[in-house]
XYZ file of C-alpha atoms in Angstrom:
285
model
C -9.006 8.151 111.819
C -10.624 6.473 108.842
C -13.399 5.091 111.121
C -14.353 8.414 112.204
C -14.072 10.069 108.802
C -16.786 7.340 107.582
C -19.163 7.848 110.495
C -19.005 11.532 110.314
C -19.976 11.537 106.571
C -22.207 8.992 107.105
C -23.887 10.797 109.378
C -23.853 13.209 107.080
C -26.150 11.887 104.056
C -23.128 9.792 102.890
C -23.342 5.805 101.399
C -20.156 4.834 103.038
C -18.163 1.659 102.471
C -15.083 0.823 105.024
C -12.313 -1.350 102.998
C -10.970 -4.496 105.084
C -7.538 -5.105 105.229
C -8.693 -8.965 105.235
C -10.993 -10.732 102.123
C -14.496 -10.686 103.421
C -17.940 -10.908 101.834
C -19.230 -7.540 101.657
C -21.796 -7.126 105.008
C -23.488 -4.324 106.894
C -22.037 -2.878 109.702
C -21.503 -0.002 112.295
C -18.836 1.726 113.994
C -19.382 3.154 117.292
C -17.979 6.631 118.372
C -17.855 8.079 121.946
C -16.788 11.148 123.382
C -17.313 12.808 126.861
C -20.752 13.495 125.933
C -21.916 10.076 125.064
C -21.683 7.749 122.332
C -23.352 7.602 118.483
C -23.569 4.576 116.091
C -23.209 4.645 111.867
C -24.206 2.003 109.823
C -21.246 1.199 106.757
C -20.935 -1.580 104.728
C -17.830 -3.834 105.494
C -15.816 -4.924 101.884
C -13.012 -6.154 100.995
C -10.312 -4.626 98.850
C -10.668 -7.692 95.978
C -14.475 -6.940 95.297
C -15.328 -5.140 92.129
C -18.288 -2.778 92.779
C -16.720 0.721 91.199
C -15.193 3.195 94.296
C -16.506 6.774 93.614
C -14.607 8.644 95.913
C -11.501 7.279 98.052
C -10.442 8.281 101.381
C -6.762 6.129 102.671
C -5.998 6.684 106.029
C -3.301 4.484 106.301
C 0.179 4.723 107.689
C 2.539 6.608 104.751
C 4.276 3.515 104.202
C 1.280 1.734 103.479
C -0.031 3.911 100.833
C 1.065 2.820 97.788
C 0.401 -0.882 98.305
C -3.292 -0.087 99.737
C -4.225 1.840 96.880
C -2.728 -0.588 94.319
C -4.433 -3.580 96.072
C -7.879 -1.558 94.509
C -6.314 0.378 92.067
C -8.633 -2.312 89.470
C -11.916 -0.076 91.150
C -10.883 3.229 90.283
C -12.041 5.141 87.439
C -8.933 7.676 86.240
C -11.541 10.610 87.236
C -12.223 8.602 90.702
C -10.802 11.259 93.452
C -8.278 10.012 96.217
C -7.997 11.876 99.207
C -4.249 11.245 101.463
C -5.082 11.731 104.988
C -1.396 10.800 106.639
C 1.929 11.729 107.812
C 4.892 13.182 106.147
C 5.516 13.632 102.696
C 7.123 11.734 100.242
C 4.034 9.384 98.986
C 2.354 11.106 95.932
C 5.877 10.195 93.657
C 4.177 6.553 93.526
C 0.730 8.141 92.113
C 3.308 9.686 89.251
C 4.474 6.668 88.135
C 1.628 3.918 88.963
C -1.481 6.386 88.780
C -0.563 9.281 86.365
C -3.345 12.195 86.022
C -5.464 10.265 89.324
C -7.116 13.632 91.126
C -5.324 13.758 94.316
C -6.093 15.579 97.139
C -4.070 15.583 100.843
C -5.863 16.152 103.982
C -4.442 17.533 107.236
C -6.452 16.624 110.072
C -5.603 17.533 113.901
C -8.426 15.446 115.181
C -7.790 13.466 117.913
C -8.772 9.792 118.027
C -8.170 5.926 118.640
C -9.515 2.707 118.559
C -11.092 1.378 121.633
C -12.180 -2.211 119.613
C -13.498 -3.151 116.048
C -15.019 -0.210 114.286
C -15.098 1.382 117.892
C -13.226 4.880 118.268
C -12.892 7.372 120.920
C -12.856 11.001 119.751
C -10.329 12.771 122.250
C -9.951 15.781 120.632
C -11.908 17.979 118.377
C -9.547 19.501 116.327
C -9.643 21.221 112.150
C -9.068 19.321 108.924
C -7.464 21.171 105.748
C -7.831 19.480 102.492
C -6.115 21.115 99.185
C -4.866 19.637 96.153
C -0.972 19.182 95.533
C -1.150 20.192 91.846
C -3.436 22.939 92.149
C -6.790 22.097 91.153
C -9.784 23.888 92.290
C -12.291 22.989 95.648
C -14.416 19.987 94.565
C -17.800 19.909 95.041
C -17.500 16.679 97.552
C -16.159 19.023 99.266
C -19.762 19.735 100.638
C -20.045 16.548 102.002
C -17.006 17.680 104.499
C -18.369 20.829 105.403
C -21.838 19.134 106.011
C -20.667 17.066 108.724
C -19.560 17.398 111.849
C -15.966 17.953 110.770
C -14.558 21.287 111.175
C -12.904 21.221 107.554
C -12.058 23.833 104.866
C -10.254 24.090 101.725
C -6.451 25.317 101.696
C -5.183 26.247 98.367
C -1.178 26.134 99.645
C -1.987 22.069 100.972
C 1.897 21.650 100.030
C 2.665 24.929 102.187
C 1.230 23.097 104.804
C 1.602 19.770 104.696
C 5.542 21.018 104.912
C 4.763 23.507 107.942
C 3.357 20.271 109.654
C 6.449 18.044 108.555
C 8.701 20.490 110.330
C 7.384 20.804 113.738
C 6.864 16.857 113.392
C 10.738 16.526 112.835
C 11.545 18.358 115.519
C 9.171 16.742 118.217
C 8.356 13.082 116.947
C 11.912 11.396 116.435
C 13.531 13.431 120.006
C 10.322 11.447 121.550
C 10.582 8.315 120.216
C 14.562 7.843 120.890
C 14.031 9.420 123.933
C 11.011 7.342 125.238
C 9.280 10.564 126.504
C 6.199 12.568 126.717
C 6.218 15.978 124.538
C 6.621 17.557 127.611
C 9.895 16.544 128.634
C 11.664 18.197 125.865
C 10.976 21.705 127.193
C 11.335 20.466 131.099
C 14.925 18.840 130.110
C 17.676 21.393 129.661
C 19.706 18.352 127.059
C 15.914 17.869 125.377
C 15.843 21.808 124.927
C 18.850 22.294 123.413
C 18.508 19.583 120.625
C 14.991 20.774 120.250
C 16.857 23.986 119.518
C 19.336 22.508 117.465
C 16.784 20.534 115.272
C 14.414 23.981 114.411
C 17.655 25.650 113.461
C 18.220 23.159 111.037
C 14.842 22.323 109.804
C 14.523 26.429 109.352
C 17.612 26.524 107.347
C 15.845 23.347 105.080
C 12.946 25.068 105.072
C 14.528 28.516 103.835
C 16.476 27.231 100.851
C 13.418 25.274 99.871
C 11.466 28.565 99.949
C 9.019 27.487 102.665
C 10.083 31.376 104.093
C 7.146 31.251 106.886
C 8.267 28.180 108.493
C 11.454 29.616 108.398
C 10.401 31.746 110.126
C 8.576 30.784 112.868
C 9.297 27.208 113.665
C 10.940 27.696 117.058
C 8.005 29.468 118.302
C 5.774 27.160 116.905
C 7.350 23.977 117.824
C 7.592 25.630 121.660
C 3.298 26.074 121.400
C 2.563 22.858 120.492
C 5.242 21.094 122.896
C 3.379 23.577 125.743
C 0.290 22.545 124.319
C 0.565 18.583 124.377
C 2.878 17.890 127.200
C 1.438 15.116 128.510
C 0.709 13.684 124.957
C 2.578 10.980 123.793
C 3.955 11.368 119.828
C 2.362 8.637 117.794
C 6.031 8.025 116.733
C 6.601 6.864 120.006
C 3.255 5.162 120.160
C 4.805 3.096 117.178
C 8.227 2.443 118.902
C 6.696 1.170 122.533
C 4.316 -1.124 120.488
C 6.515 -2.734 118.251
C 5.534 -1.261 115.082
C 7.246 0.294 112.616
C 7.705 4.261 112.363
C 7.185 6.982 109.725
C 10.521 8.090 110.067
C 11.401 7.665 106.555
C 8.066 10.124 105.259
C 9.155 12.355 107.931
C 13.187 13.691 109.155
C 13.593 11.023 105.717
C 11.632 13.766 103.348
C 13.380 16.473 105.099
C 16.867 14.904 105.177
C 16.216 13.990 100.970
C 15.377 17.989 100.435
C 18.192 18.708 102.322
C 20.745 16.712 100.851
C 19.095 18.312 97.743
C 19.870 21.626 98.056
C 23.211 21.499 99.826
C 21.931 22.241 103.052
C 23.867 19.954 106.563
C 21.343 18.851 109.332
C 23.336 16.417 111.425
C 21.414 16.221 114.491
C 17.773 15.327 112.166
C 20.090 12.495 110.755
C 21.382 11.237 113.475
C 17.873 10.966 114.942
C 16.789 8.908 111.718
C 19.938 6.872 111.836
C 18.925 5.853 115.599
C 15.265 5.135 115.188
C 16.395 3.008 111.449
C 18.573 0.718 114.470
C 15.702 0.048 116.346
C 13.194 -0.808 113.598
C 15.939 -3.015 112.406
C-alpha cells in the first residue's frame, strides 16, 4: 500500500521519498504499478530511516504492530508541526503518539484499495477502491489534503475518522479471526451453516460493544453489513489469514484485542471474539 500511495502522489506533482526498512545510501528509484490496463512507472528516491534530511509530511503504512517502532526509528526527522498520516488496521496505536509524540498532528487513513507486491517497488493494483482520511482529535482538512484529491486516489475527508475507523474494526472482527482459525475464504462463512452461526454470534456481540461504547450505527447495522461484504469478497482471502498461511504474525491484538479491551471496559461479555483471539495468540506462539 505505501508503494502505491508514493507513485500515485508522485504522479501527482509530489517529491516523494520511500523509507527502507534496511540502512542504505539515499538513491533514485522507481516503483512499477500494473493493472488490467497496463503498467506505469514513478521515479522516488530510496532512504534510509537513519539519514537526517528533515521529513515534511509522513505517510506509515506499516503493519499496526509496527507503528510505534517505525516512527520512533525517525522520530529525530520530524518537526513537532511535521504531519503523520496512519494508514493501517485496527485501533489501538495512537496511545504511543500520547506518550512518545505528544501534540504530533495525526491523521488516520482508511483505504479499501486493493493491492500487493509482485517484486521490489513492483505492485499490482487489484482493486480500485475509496480512501477516507480524518483526524482523531478533531482538527480541520489540511491543505495536503490537495495533493490526495489531485491524484488518482479516490480520497475525501471524513470528519467522524474515529466513527469509522471503529465501523471498519467491527466487520473486521467478525470476518478476519473466523478466517484465519478456520483456514478459509470469506466465502465459506456464509456457505457453512457452523461458519454462519458464529458469524452470527460474533455481530451480536460486537453490536452489543459497539452500543455501550456509543458507536449506535454500527450497532445497528453490523449484521447486514458484515453479510455485504462476506457476499461481496467470497473468494477473497482475509489478509489475517494471508498472515497465518505465511508465517507471519497477525493483527489480532489491534483488532478482536481493541474490541475485547473496550469491552472488558464497559462491562460488556463477548466470549466467542475471545475465544477467537485466544486461538490465533496459540498459533502465533
Amino acid at each position: 500500500m505505501g508503494c502505491l500511495f508514493a507513485a500515485a502522489l508522485g504522479e501527482a506533482g509530489c517529491r516523494v521519498s520511500l523509507l527502507l526498512r534496511a540502512s542504505r545510501p539515499q538513491q533514485q528509484g522507481a516503483i512499477t504499478v500494473t493493472t488490467g490496463a497496463g503498467s506505469s512507472s514513478c521515479p522516488v528516491i530510496l532512504d534510509s530511516p537513519a539519514g537526517s534530511a528533515a521529513i515534511g509530511h509522513l505517510l506509515v503504512c506499516t503493519k499496526a504492530y509496527d507503528i510505534s517502532d517505525a516512527v520512533a526509528g525517525i522520530a529525530h526527522r520530524l518537526d513537532p508541526a511535521t504531519p503523520v498520516v496512519l494508514a493501517a488496521n485496527g485501533l489501538g496505536y495512537l496511545e504511543w503518539f500520547d506518550t512518545q509524540l505528544p501534540g504530533q498532528p495525526l491523521y488516520c487513513c482508511l483505504s479499501t484499495e486493493g493491492a500487493y507486491r509482485t517484486g521490489p517497488l513492483k505492485v499490482h493494483h487489484a482493486g480500485r477502491g475509496s480512501n477516507l482520511i480524518g483526524s482523531p482529535a478533531g482538527l480541520p482538512a489540511p491543505a495536503w489534503l490537495d495533493d490526495w484529491t489531485a491524484s488518482t486516489l479516490d480520497t475525501r475527508w471524513e470528519p467522524r475518522i474515529r466513527d469509522a475507523q471503529w465501523h471498519k474494526l467491527a466487520i473486521n472482527c467478525a470476518i478476519n479471526p473466523l478466517t484465519a482459525v478456520n483456514r478459509c475464504r470469506n466465502g465459506e462463512l456464509a456457505r457453512d451453516d457452523r461458519l454462519r452461526a458464529q458469524v452470527t454470534q460474533l455481530c451480536d456481540e460486537i453490536s452489543a460493544v459497539s452500543r455501550a461504547a456509543g458507536f449506535s450505527r454500527t450497532a445497528a447495522s453490523i449484521h447486514r453489513e458484515v453479510a455485504t461484504v462476506i457476499a461481496n469478497t467470497a473468494n477473497n482471502r482475509s489478509s489475517m489469514l494471508q498472515d497465518v498461511l505465511a508465517g507471519r504474525a497477525t493483527e489480532i491484538a489491534f483488532i478482536t484485542g481493541y474490541l475485547l479491551d473496550t469491552a472488558e471496559r464497559l462491562g460488556v461479555a463477548a466470549p466467542l471474539n475471545r475465544r477467537l483471539l485466544q486461538e490465533l495468540d496459540r498459533h502465533e506462539r
